[in-house]
Amino acid sequence: MAILENIRKRTTILILIIGMALFAFVISGIFTADGFSGAKVGSTVAEINGTDISIDEFRRKVESASKRFGSSASSMQIVNNVWDQEVRNVILDKEFNDLGIGIEQDQIINFIASNPGFAQNPEYQNEDGIFDEFKFKEFISNLKENNPGQYQVWLQQEQAIMQAAKEQTYFNLIKAGLGATLKEGELDYKLANDKVDIKYARVPYTSIADSSITVSKSEISSYINDHKEDYKQEKARDFQFVYFEEKASLEDENTIKDKIIGLLNDRVEYNDTIVGFKNTTDVADFLDSNSDLKFDTIYKAKNDLPAKFADTLMTLSVGETYGPYRDENYFKVSKMINKKSNGSVKASHILIAWEGAERADPKVKRAKEEAKKIADSLFKEAKKSDADFVVLARDNSDGPSAQRGGDLGYHEKGSLTSKFDDFIFNNEVGHIGLIETEFGYHIVKVDDKQDLVQLATLARTIEASEKTINKMFTDATQFEMDAKSSDKTFLELSKERKYIARPVNKIKEMDESLPGLSAQRGIVQWAFNDDTKVGDIKRFSVNNGYAIVQLTGKYAEGLMSPEDASVLVLPKLRKEKKAAQIIAANKGKTLDVFAKDNNVTVSTATALTMKSPTIPGAGREAFVVGTAFGLNEGESSSLLQGETGVFIVSVIKKEEAPKLENYSTYANMVQAAAAARINTAVYNALKEAATIEDNRALHY
């Protein structure tokens, strides 16, 4: 009774305790997959070596990358790019942590200073054009204060810089452990410079027909099991599709062409005369009302016009028209509005500036008098018949065009400073002169002149009519229905209807670009859906039409099946059987008898090396050449199974490379070659050993 009495007295406290326990249970369930343990379903895009990659954080990085790439990359290309970087970061971060690799602020600055993208940016340079740490820090500080959005972008960039700096440190540590002994250098030298001359006979494998060699499924299976590392495969799919494209029919094209012809001449409508394109005096207004392209007032050179019609268009008289003609996806009629003879001039110059001249490089310290002397001297040099103006400009000009040999490109009247403008437009092509402007002294060469024309173009887009679009939809729908219900195969039915069934093989789960259809992520997701079975057919709306798609094959991740691997294994097994057949038929034969009995010639090959074991007329044969180096002069080999056939070789001459006093140069080359492979080789090895659970397909 005492116990019960105590419980009654503490009822309120008990209720509170039980309530808090239940509340804790509920709260903990929110952050777990099933209310008890584990991560929330769908919250991670990957697990790499036990580290979860949050889908929310991943999406933020994808969004940021999308802004950087803009329209230059598709959404899936951006996703995969971010994925590759995330995998790399997680794998390498484990190595950094194990080794205690960190990056301090001075290391970040040193890394930035060595990066041309930062070091060559004028915003971060001092008066001498050298990267200035304080100017850089001041720039970032101003960014933080005045442009928070760009500052956040910088913080992401800073993380990437820190990661790159850590990687550089990590790989440099590994490279520091690399070395090559003088003996290794000597071996590399000998592999490249020891030579052997041989005569040989070869019975090629092609002398035996493939059809005469039988390879069983069990043999293929055994071969795969003996070479498992070579025949691993990712999850993949095969499918085929018929594409119904929304494009103009011949009838549509003729209708569009007729409409554009109808706009050329004056016509009467309801007793009003409608002025045609040929006679209109206001081409801009006419094109605004009747054309899919507006009036372009810019004067064009011949190479700016459609190449196929440029010659004809350039010869039109003012007011004359040409067309209709088809240019890409338009029918066009062009009218000559105006012409400028020699309206554009191409020129080159050598600029000799003086201190204080407009826009002069701060490094230029010469006086005007000194600049004049230099310019006079260069002018005389440039006028010589054997002078190379490009070289003179590149070596002497103070202008930004120096690196282009002084080339300023084409310019129209009025686009350059007046003295320069007058000179190039008033002199003939090839003329070289010396002029002074506010920028300095110029040795100027007139390189080319070209005519300019102003055209007005009446254009109509070539597109499918509503009638054509409706027919295309009906045809696609009918084919889809028939393909699902017909006794005929997808391929047979497409041939009967005169459609093209296009195969797509070994598409991966994160692919999106399909041959003939471009980016079609929806089709790939359907193909990898567990509910989609081989033989299933579905219609998809794609760019400018529809695709009727049939899944034709599924490949599970792991070891290839004999059927999947047969296309790769069959040639190898056939070659082995052919080699065995040739060797069995020619045991004990000498080189000459081997050649005679097999109706092949005895050939010679000279100066063969181990480093480049290619036999002229036979191809790369490392085993055959290596065997030759193991023989003495005058000695012949037994039958050798090579890459392209069965050989017998006889050594004519062996020549050892001259001994060197020191092989350090070759040792350094061996070390440099190994170091060049480190970054890729080490990362690939770490990635191969990593445990990666990829959930991208659940989210994209």
XYZ file of C-alpha atoms in Angstrom:
700
model
C 0.000 0.000 0.000
C 2.907 2.330 0.833
C 4.352 1.776 -2.640
C 1.002 2.469 -4.325
C 0.613 5.588 -2.195
C 4.034 6.826 -3.299
C 3.121 6.200 -6.943
C -0.096 8.178 -6.568
C 1.819 11.081 -5.024
C 4.254 11.122 -7.945
C 1.681 10.675 -10.756
C 2.447 14.063 -12.297
C 6.186 13.373 -12.363
C 5.670 9.922 -13.934
C 3.411 11.314 -16.637
C 6.056 13.927 -17.435
C 8.846 11.312 -17.605
C 6.825 8.951 -19.812
C 5.792 11.866 -22.032
C 9.406 12.984 -22.456
C 10.444 9.432 -23.330
C 7.723 9.154 -25.956
C 8.658 12.593 -27.306
C 12.289 11.539 -27.570
C 11.216 8.358 -29.390
C 9.171 10.359 -31.907
C 11.927 12.936 -32.463
C 14.566 10.262 -32.983
C 12.332 8.602 -35.572
C 12.267 11.745 -37.704
C 15.971 11.483 -38.352
C 16.080 7.780 -39.157
C 15.077 5.692 -42.116
C 12.423 3.606 -40.376
C 11.989 5.311 -37.030
C 14.616 3.143 -35.316
C 18.026 3.398 -36.979
C 20.001 4.171 -40.110
C 19.945 7.138 -42.508
C 16.750 8.591 -43.893
C 15.713 6.889 -47.157
C 16.826 8.876 -50.159
C 18.895 11.334 -48.073
C 22.231 10.290 -49.591
C 23.434 10.268 -53.166
C 26.345 7.974 -52.332
C 28.311 6.155 -49.678
C 32.043 6.141 -50.337
C 34.299 4.163 -47.999
C 31.654 4.567 -45.283
C 31.199 8.318 -45.821
C 27.682 9.473 -46.766
C 27.289 12.150 -49.441
C 24.169 14.176 -48.650
C 21.795 14.595 -51.594
C 20.983 18.143 -50.435
C 24.618 19.177 -50.373
C 25.209 17.398 -53.681
C 22.304 19.295 -55.274
C 23.706 22.608 -54.044
C 27.013 21.803 -55.700
C 25.237 20.787 -58.910
C 23.322 24.082 -58.884
C 26.541 26.030 -58.364
C 28.257 24.090 -61.161
C 25.288 24.761 -63.453
C 25.863 28.500 -63.053
C 29.544 28.077 -63.928
C 28.974 25.864 -66.962
C 25.903 27.709 -68.239
C 24.586 26.258 -71.473
C 27.908 24.669 -72.412
C 26.996 21.397 -70.649
C 23.826 19.358 -70.215
C 22.297 18.746 -66.800
C 23.578 15.170 -66.639
C 27.070 16.194 -67.730
C 27.107 18.623 -64.810
C 25.779 15.985 -62.383
C 28.432 13.504 -63.491
C 31.151 16.154 -63.316
C 30.200 17.000 -59.708
C 29.970 13.271 -58.924
C 33.492 12.576 -60.192
C 34.833 15.439 -58.090
C 32.953 14.307 -54.965
C 34.247 10.736 -55.314
C 37.774 12.043 -55.802
C 37.544 14.376 -52.803
C 36.240 11.701 -50.406
C 38.784 9.090 -51.500
C 41.737 11.478 -51.296
C 40.550 13.174 -48.081
C 40.944 9.834 -46.301
C 44.560 9.728 -47.480
C 45.105 13.347 -46.386
C 43.697 12.633 -42.928
C 45.739 9.445 -42.496
C 48.917 11.321 -43.423
C 48.028 14.520 -41.551
C 48.166 16.671 -44.689
C 46.725 20.121 -44.056
C 46.957 23.464 -45.812
C 47.878 26.731 -44.088
C 47.019 30.211 -45.349
C 50.509 30.889 -46.708
C 50.353 27.644 -48.705
C 47.026 28.725 -50.222
C 48.524 32.081 -51.215
C 51.589 30.391 -52.738
C 49.327 28.046 -54.682
C 47.214 30.972 -55.946
C 50.333 32.956 -56.894
C 51.559 30.045 -59.026
C 48.208 29.741 -60.832
C 48.219 31.781 -64.101
C 44.482 32.449 -63.745
C 45.205 34.500 -60.620
C 48.819 35.561 -61.134
C 48.103 37.104 -64.563
C 44.934 38.923 -63.476
C 45.690 42.702 -63.469
C 43.388 43.147 -60.437
C 45.861 41.206 -58.304
C 49.087 42.681 -59.726
C 51.295 45.530 -58.530
C 52.725 48.267 -60.750
C 55.419 45.896 -62.010
C 52.845 43.358 -63.158
C 53.713 40.944 -60.313
C 51.097 39.104 -58.251
C 50.508 41.088 -55.060
C 49.259 39.090 -52.066
C 47.890 42.208 -50.339
C 45.939 43.376 -53.407
C 44.451 39.917 -53.689
C 43.418 39.856 -50.018
C 42.005 43.370 -50.358
C 39.934 42.241 -53.344
C 38.470 39.315 -51.371
C 37.804 41.585 -48.384
C 35.888 44.042 -50.587
C 33.971 41.138 -52.083
C 32.896 39.988 -48.629
C 31.784 43.486 -47.693
C 30.077 44.600 -50.897
C 29.073 41.490 -52.841
C 27.996 38.615 -50.535
C 26.765 36.500 -53.450
C 30.130 36.577 -55.234
C 31.876 36.083 -51.892
C 29.993 32.798 -51.449
C 31.166 31.764 -54.921
C 34.707 32.605 -53.856
C 34.389 30.474 -50.715
C 33.494 27.489 -52.894
C 36.422 28.304 -55.150
C 38.657 28.568 -52.072
C 37.625 25.047 -51.048
C 38.552 23.782 -54.502
C 41.913 25.577 -54.257
C 42.590 24.031 -50.848
C 41.707 20.593 -52.209
C 44.004 21.099 -55.192
C 46.821 22.275 -52.916
C 46.412 19.183 -50.707
C 46.449 16.958 -53.783
C 49.607 18.659 -55.006
C 51.269 18.071 -51.625
C 50.072 14.441 -51.491
C 51.241 13.509 -54.967
C 54.525 15.363 -54.500
C 55.189 13.264 -51.391
C 54.684 10.107 -53.443
C 56.848 11.440 -56.276
C 59.572 12.238 -53.758
C 59.759 8.524 -53.032
C 60.258 7.664 -56.667
C 63.668 7.014 -58.041
C 65.507 5.249 -60.809
C 68.932 3.658 -60.425
C 71.712 3.936 -62.962
C 71.093 0.264 -63.739
C 67.486 1.085 -64.601
C 68.745 3.907 -66.795
C 71.194 1.538 -68.482
C 68.405 -0.988 -69.108
C 66.181 1.686 -70.651
C 69.078 2.792 -72.870
C 69.769 -0.763 -74.016
C 66.088 -1.522 -74.701
C 66.014 1.479 -77.027
C 69.424 1.096 -78.648
C 70.426 -2.585 -78.751
C 69.512 -3.818 -82.254
C 68.912 -7.118 -83.967
C 68.578 -8.019 -87.662
C 66.494 -11.083 -88.470
C 65.084 -13.078 -91.306
C 61.738 -14.658 -90.667
C 58.827 -16.556 -92.129
C 55.275 -16.023 -90.924
C 52.116 -18.016 -91.554
C 49.338 -15.514 -90.773
C 46.241 -16.590 -88.869
C 44.147 -15.194 -91.703
C 45.351 -18.111 -93.850
C 42.820 -20.267 -91.971
C 39.151 -19.337 -92.393
C 37.272 -18.430 -89.204
C 34.414 -20.640 -90.351
C 36.651 -23.701 -90.100
C 37.320 -23.139 -86.390
C 34.699 -24.339 -83.901
C 34.515 -22.728 -80.457
C 32.021 -24.070 -77.925
C 30.100 -22.105 -75.317
C 31.871 -24.054 -72.562
C 35.263 -23.010 -73.966
C 34.171 -19.364 -73.916
C 32.902 -19.796 -70.355
C 36.181 -21.386 -69.223
C 38.193 -18.591 -70.831
C 36.105 -15.926 -69.056
C 36.541 -17.668 -65.703
C 40.306 -17.833 -66.262
C 40.436 -14.088 -67.091
C 37.789 -12.643 -64.787
C 39.454 -9.244 -64.410
C 39.273 -8.689 -68.170
C 35.568 -9.461 -68.487
C 33.864 -7.448 -65.796
C 30.905 -5.356 -66.883
C 28.775 -2.552 -65.479
C 24.997 -2.644 -65.400
C 23.857 -1.763 -68.940
C 20.925 -1.900 -71.332
C 20.311 -2.417 -75.068
C 17.310 -1.023 -76.899
C 16.170 -0.067 -80.360
C 13.947 2.779 -81.469
C 12.085 4.254 -84.416
C 12.201 8.051 -84.556
C 9.211 9.967 -85.919
C 10.623 13.422 -86.619
C 8.513 16.542 -86.830
C 9.817 17.962 -90.096
C 8.367 19.650 -93.129
C 7.124 17.451 -95.963
C 7.860 18.233 -99.604
C 4.327 19.623 -99.827
C 5.052 21.907 -96.841
C 8.288 23.135 -98.439
C 6.562 23.935 -101.720
C 3.797 25.796 -99.886
C 6.359 27.926 -97.987
C 8.279 28.623 -101.182
C 5.077 29.666 -102.973
C 4.182 32.034 -100.112
C 7.569 33.752 -100.277
C 7.293 34.070 -104.081
C 3.858 35.633 -103.605
C 5.432 38.421 -101.524
C 7.942 39.520 -104.183
C 5.710 41.494 -106.553
C 2.941 44.030 -106.022
C -0.532 42.572 -105.673
C -4.061 43.927 -105.414
C -6.256 43.021 -102.437
C -9.738 44.543 -102.024
C -8.867 47.256 -104.569
C -5.717 48.188 -102.607
C -2.251 47.721 -104.093
C 0.069 45.880 -101.674
C 3.684 46.733 -102.521
C 5.920 43.658 -102.918
C 9.446 43.057 -101.650
C 11.023 44.014 -104.974
C 9.431 47.469 -105.016
C 9.143 48.392 -101.345
C 10.968 51.540 -100.225
C 10.812 50.613 -96.534
C 12.482 47.211 -96.319
C 12.676 47.263 -92.515
C 8.897 47.683 -92.163
C 8.226 45.122 -94.925
C 10.437 42.505 -93.253
C 8.941 43.215 -89.823
C 5.533 42.330 -91.256
C 6.404 39.489 -93.614
C 9.735 37.837 -92.703
C 10.993 35.488 -90.001
C 14.289 37.422 -90.079
C 14.457 41.160 -89.448
C 16.390 43.694 -91.523
C 20.095 43.526 -90.681
C 21.599 46.942 -91.417
C 25.199 45.774 -90.920
C 27.368 45.667 -94.047
C 28.779 42.200 -94.766
C 31.888 40.958 -96.536
C 31.735 38.018 -98.928
C 32.957 35.540 -96.318
C 30.105 36.600 -93.997
C 27.479 35.482 -96.531
C 26.215 31.899 -97.044
C 29.147 30.222 -98.818
C 26.992 28.490 -101.432
C 25.405 31.763 -102.595
C 28.091 34.360 -101.736
C 29.418 34.796 -105.300
C 25.939 35.402 -106.697
C 24.882 37.758 -103.905
C 28.034 39.891 -104.226
C 27.367 40.488 -107.944
C 23.811 41.822 -107.470
C 23.161 45.404 -108.501
C 21.564 47.806 -106.032
C 17.828 47.073 -105.979
C 18.241 43.634 -107.608
C 16.918 40.482 -105.886
C 18.004 36.840 -105.864
C 15.913 33.853 -104.820
C 14.082 32.059 -103.506
C 17.005 29.903 -102.352
C 17.288 27.456 -99.470
C 19.797 28.356 -96.770
C 19.806 25.916 -93.853
C 16.242 25.903 -92.463
C 14.965 28.913 -94.414
C 13.731 29.818 -97.849
C 15.168 33.245 -98.646
C 15.054 36.054 -101.172
C 17.831 38.635 -100.827
C 17.771 42.207 -102.130
C 20.851 44.401 -102.619
C 20.346 47.629 -100.658
C 23.803 49.206 -100.888
C 27.467 48.497 -101.665
C 30.766 49.832 -100.372
C 33.736 49.198 -102.645
C 36.825 48.427 -100.525
C 34.642 49.087 -97.500
C 36.760 46.992 -95.140
C 40.542 47.056 -94.804
C 42.879 44.592 -93.126
C 46.047 46.146 -91.751
C 49.070 45.347 -89.592
C 51.251 47.733 -87.648
C 54.345 48.068 -85.493
C 53.674 50.506 -82.659
C 56.582 52.395 -81.121
C 55.221 54.264 -78.132
C 56.849 56.832 -75.872
C 56.401 57.578 -72.193
C 53.176 59.533 -71.726
C 51.570 58.503 -75.043
C 47.896 57.558 -74.772
C 47.393 53.993 -73.442
C 51.170 53.442 -73.445
C 52.415 50.462 -71.454
C 53.808 51.675 -68.077
C 56.991 49.747 -68.888
C 57.704 52.097 -71.831
C 60.146 54.733 -70.544
C 61.617 56.098 -73.792
C 61.271 59.735 -74.858
C 59.378 60.742 -77.997
C 62.612 61.581 -79.851
C 64.032 58.134 -79.142
C 60.752 56.514 -80.275
C 60.998 58.454 -83.570
C 64.527 57.159 -84.226
C 63.454 53.565 -83.564
C 60.368 53.951 -85.769
C 62.425 55.434 -88.659
C 64.886 52.546 -88.435
C 62.120 49.923 -88.398
C 60.319 51.668 -91.265
C 63.437 51.375 -93.439
C 63.778 47.713 -92.455
C 60.099 46.978 -93.218
C 60.388 48.547 -96.683
C 63.102 46.097 -97.748
C 61.975 43.463 -100.258
C 63.056 40.572 -98.072
C 61.625 41.978 -94.837
C 59.297 39.828 -92.734
C 56.757 42.296 -91.335
C 55.254 39.684 -88.994
C 58.608 38.997 -87.322
C 59.433 42.715 -87.047
C 56.074 43.402 -85.392
C 56.319 40.453 -83.036
C 59.826 41.433 -81.887
C 59.462 45.223 -81.702
C 55.864 46.426 -81.397
C 54.600 47.932 -78.149
C 50.989 47.206 -79.113
C 48.868 44.256 -77.911
C 48.804 42.973 -81.500
C 52.535 42.170 -81.324
C 51.878 38.512 -80.452
C 49.781 38.269 -83.646
C 52.564 39.728 -85.785
C 50.905 43.149 -85.699
C 47.671 41.900 -87.279
C 44.768 44.272 -86.528
C 42.179 42.386 -88.573
C 39.540 44.013 -90.784
C 38.099 47.442 -89.992
C 35.452 49.645 -91.560
C 35.797 53.380 -92.149
C 35.649 55.360 -88.910
C 36.433 52.517 -86.519
C 40.074 53.554 -85.905
C 41.772 56.808 -84.947
C 41.433 59.287 -87.843
C 45.088 59.410 -89.051
C 45.338 55.628 -89.047
C 41.925 55.365 -90.709
C 42.861 57.786 -93.494
C 46.126 56.001 -94.183
C 44.770 52.480 -94.627
C 41.724 53.545 -96.695
C 43.693 55.920 -98.961
C 46.563 53.569 -99.858
C 46.785 50.411 -101.954
C 47.169 46.872 -100.667
C 50.827 46.166 -99.865
C 51.698 49.808 -99.142
C 53.844 50.435 -96.036
C 54.039 53.832 -94.383
C 54.986 55.631 -91.165
C 52.412 57.750 -89.310
C 52.108 59.411 -85.916
C 49.004 59.220 -83.716
C 48.248 59.910 -80.052
C 49.300 56.304 -79.328
C 52.794 56.571 -80.832
C 54.546 56.020 -84.159
C 53.073 53.333 -86.400
C 54.760 51.474 -89.219
C 51.598 50.427 -91.063
C 51.088 47.833 -93.751
C 47.850 47.587 -95.770
C 47.225 43.825 -96.011
C 43.888 43.476 -97.807
C 40.708 45.257 -98.873
C 37.285 43.808 -99.442
C 33.921 45.025 -100.682
C 30.984 45.253 -98.310
C 27.298 44.848 -99.112
C 24.080 45.606 -97.301
C 21.392 43.027 -98.004
C 17.751 42.813 -97.000
C 16.598 39.202 -96.789
C 13.008 38.030 -96.863
C 12.994 34.669 -95.089
C 10.485 32.038 -94.044
C 11.298 29.147 -91.713
C 10.862 25.695 -93.230
C 8.660 23.899 -90.702
C 6.062 21.185 -90.621
C 2.445 22.152 -91.159
C -0.305 21.169 -88.727
C -1.433 18.539 -91.220
C 2.053 17.002 -91.311
C 2.384 17.090 -87.502
C -0.988 15.348 -87.091
C 0.010 12.649 -89.580
C 3.329 12.126 -87.789
C 1.504 11.704 -84.466
C -0.967 9.243 -86.026
C 1.838 7.225 -87.641
C 3.802 7.060 -84.367
C 0.733 6.019 -82.380
C -0.222 3.368 -84.917
C 3.307 1.939 -85.016
C 3.443 1.788 -81.204
C 0.111 -0.061 -81.034
C 1.035 -2.476 -83.826
C 4.502 -3.140 -82.381
C 2.922 -4.154 -79.071
C 0.258 -6.397 -80.628
C 1.778 -7.745 -83.843
C 3.217 -11.243 -84.242
C 6.045 -9.633 -86.189
C 9.177 -8.450 -84.431
C 9.881 -4.754 -83.881
C 12.543 -4.889 -86.591
C 10.342 -6.749 -89.088
C 7.479 -4.315 -88.580
C 9.718 -1.260 -88.968
C 11.125 -2.641 -92.243
C 7.622 -3.379 -93.505
C 6.580 0.247 -92.773
C 9.856 1.524 -94.250
C 10.983 3.004 -90.944
C 14.547 2.812 -89.651
C 14.987 0.871 -86.389
C 18.173 2.149 -84.766
C 19.975 0.022 -82.163
C 21.564 1.506 -79.029
C 23.893 -0.843 -77.164
C 25.420 -0.984 -73.681
C 23.902 2.252 -72.356
C 24.966 2.855 -68.725
C 22.631 3.849 -65.900
C 23.866 7.451 -65.718
C 24.045 8.045 -69.475
C 21.722 10.503 -71.174
C 23.051 11.113 -74.689
C 21.658 8.607 -77.180
C 22.891 8.311 -80.772
C 20.321 9.918 -83.042
C 18.245 11.379 -80.178
C 20.750 13.500 -78.180
C 19.948 13.952 -74.456
C 17.063 11.650 -73.436
C 17.383 10.902 -69.743
C 13.766 9.684 -69.543
C 14.399 6.805 -71.952
C 17.476 5.678 -69.986
C 15.567 5.780 -66.690
C 12.736 3.712 -68.215
C 15.217 1.155 -69.560
C 16.759 0.721 -66.093
C 13.442 0.584 -64.241
C 13.088 -2.805 -62.536
C 9.545 -3.105 -63.918
C 10.704 -2.726 -67.535
C 11.220 -6.132 -69.127
C 13.119 -7.128 -72.256
C 10.698 -6.754 -75.166
C 8.697 -3.906 -73.562
C 7.782 -1.023 -75.863
C 7.048 2.593 -74.975
C 6.533 5.882 -76.793
C 8.502 8.959 -75.680
C 8.108 12.600 -76.648
C 11.540 13.736 -77.806
C 12.988 16.764 -79.526
C 10.851 17.494 -82.613
C 8.863 14.283 -82.510
C 8.440 10.884 -80.902
C 10.574 7.799 -80.333
C 9.017 4.339 -80.117
C 11.497 2.387 -77.991
C 11.865 -1.340 -77.314
C 14.148 -2.724 -74.600
C 16.207 -5.529 -76.169
C 18.806 -6.484 -73.568
C 19.795 -6.277 -69.911
C 23.301 -6.672 -68.509
C 23.840 -7.224 -64.793
C 26.895 -5.836 -63.030
C 29.618 -8.433 -62.613
C 31.173 -11.090 -64.816
C 30.027 -11.177 -68.436
C 27.960 -14.112 -69.589
C 29.385 -16.269 -72.405
C 26.816 -14.715 -74.780
C 27.818 -11.165 -73.876
C 31.547 -11.873 -73.978
C 31.565 -14.012 -77.131
C 32.250 -11.077 -79.455
C 35.432 -10.370 -77.460
C 36.537 -13.912 -76.625
C 35.833 -15.673 -79.935
C 38.685 -13.954 -81.880
C 41.163 -14.865 -79.122
C 40.134 -18.515 -78.931
C 40.095 -18.808 -82.715
C 43.619 -17.381 -82.827
C 44.820 -19.883 -80.216
C 43.293 -22.801 -82.142
C 44.738 -21.583 -85.442
C 48.176 -21.252 -83.823
C 47.946 -24.797 -82.438
C 46.881 -26.080 -85.852
C 49.761 -24.355 -87.679
C 52.329 -25.457 -85.075
C 51.116 -29.080 -85.133
C 51.448 -29.200 -88.944
C 54.989 -27.739 -88.985
C 56.873 -29.273 -86.058
C 60.590 -29.793 -86.620
C 60.784 -27.753 -89.845
C 63.576 -25.320 -90.632
C 62.915 -21.711 -91.597
C 63.191 -22.328 -95.344
C 61.110 -25.509 -95.300
C 58.477 -23.808 -93.120
C 58.233 -20.986 -95.648
C 58.156 -23.287 -98.684
C 55.586 -25.729 -97.295
C 53.230 -22.899 -96.337
C 53.749 -20.876 -99.519
C 55.075 -17.808 -97.698
C 58.234 -15.802 -98.305
C 61.289 -15.433 -96.116
C 61.605 -11.748 -95.198
C 64.189 -9.660 -93.414
C 63.801 -7.008 -90.730
C 66.679 -4.832 -89.554
C 67.469 -2.656 -86.535
C 64.669 -4.053 -84.380
C 64.652 -2.914 -80.742
C 62.963 -4.202 -77.615
C 61.425 -0.803 -76.928
C 59.745 -0.635 -80.354
C 59.218 -4.304 -81.282
C 57.495 -3.721 -84.615
C 58.347 -5.981 -87.554
C 57.740 -4.248 -90.916
C 54.965 -6.064 -92.737
C 53.917 -8.046 -89.671
C 53.089 -5.435 -87.029
C 53.909 -5.234 -83.338
C 55.358 -8.573 -82.189
C 56.932 -8.136 -78.746
C 57.250 -11.878 -78.006
C 58.839 -12.657 -81.395
C 61.344 -9.776 -81.207
C 62.132 -10.600 -77.566
C 62.838 -14.202 -78.526
C 65.186 -13.001 -81.298
C 67.222 -11.005 -78.747
C 67.641 -14.223 -76.756
C 69.200 -16.072 -79.703
C 72.805 -16.020 -80.893
C 73.827 -14.850 -84.363
C 73.029 -17.584 -86.891
C 70.668 -19.346 -84.496
C 67.008 -20.012 -85.373
C 63.993 -20.193 -83.136
C 61.374 -22.873 -82.830
C 57.797 -22.161 -83.938
C 56.604 -18.989 -82.183
C 52.997 -18.038 -81.555
C 52.901 -14.326 -82.368
C 50.140 -11.723 -82.424
C 49.423 -11.996 -86.161
C 50.676 -15.460 -87.022
C 53.128 -18.280 -86.311
C 56.813 -17.345 -86.878
C 60.212 -18.890 -87.231
C 63.039 -16.344 -86.906
C 66.747 -16.571 -87.555
C 69.195 -13.963 -86.215
C 71.408 -12.415 -88.871
C 73.155 -9.837 -86.726
C 73.092 -8.509 -83.153
C 74.447 -5.090 -82.306
C 74.938 -3.889 -78.755
C 74.629 -0.164 -78.175
C 77.893 1.625 -77.293
C 78.480 1.763 -73.553
C 78.103 5.152 -71.922
C 80.242 6.565 -69.124
C 77.122 7.536 -67.198
C 73.475 6.558 -67.517
C 72.092 9.297 -65.272
C 70.273 11.006 -68.173
C 68.362 7.811 -68.928
C 67.726 7.170 -65.226
C 66.235 10.652 -64.974
C 64.043 9.941 -67.993
C 62.775 6.725 -66.369
C 62.028 8.613 -63.163
C 60.280 11.469 -65.024
C 58.125 9.010 -66.976
C 57.087 7.273 -63.757
C 56.346 10.610 -62.051
C 54.148 11.687 -64.970
C 51.958 8.630 -64.371
C 51.708 8.990 -60.594
C 48.667 11.260 -60.244
C 46.439 9.163 -62.481
C 47.794 5.758 -61.483
C 47.593 6.336 -57.723
C 44.086 7.793 -57.825
C 42.812 4.991 -60.077
C 44.279 2.410 -57.689
C 42.605 4.083 -54.695
C 39.307 4.291 -56.558
C 39.521 0.637 -57.579
C 40.024 -0.350 -53.941
C 37.256 1.942 -52.643
C 33.742 0.808 -51.738
C 31.342 3.057 -53.636
C 27.556 2.858 -53.417
C 26.185 5.023 -56.221
C 22.575 6.243 -55.748
C 22.564 8.924 -58.443
C 19.998 7.075 -60.512
C 17.471 7.454 -57.670
C 17.664 11.231 -57.891
C 18.539 12.089 -61.528
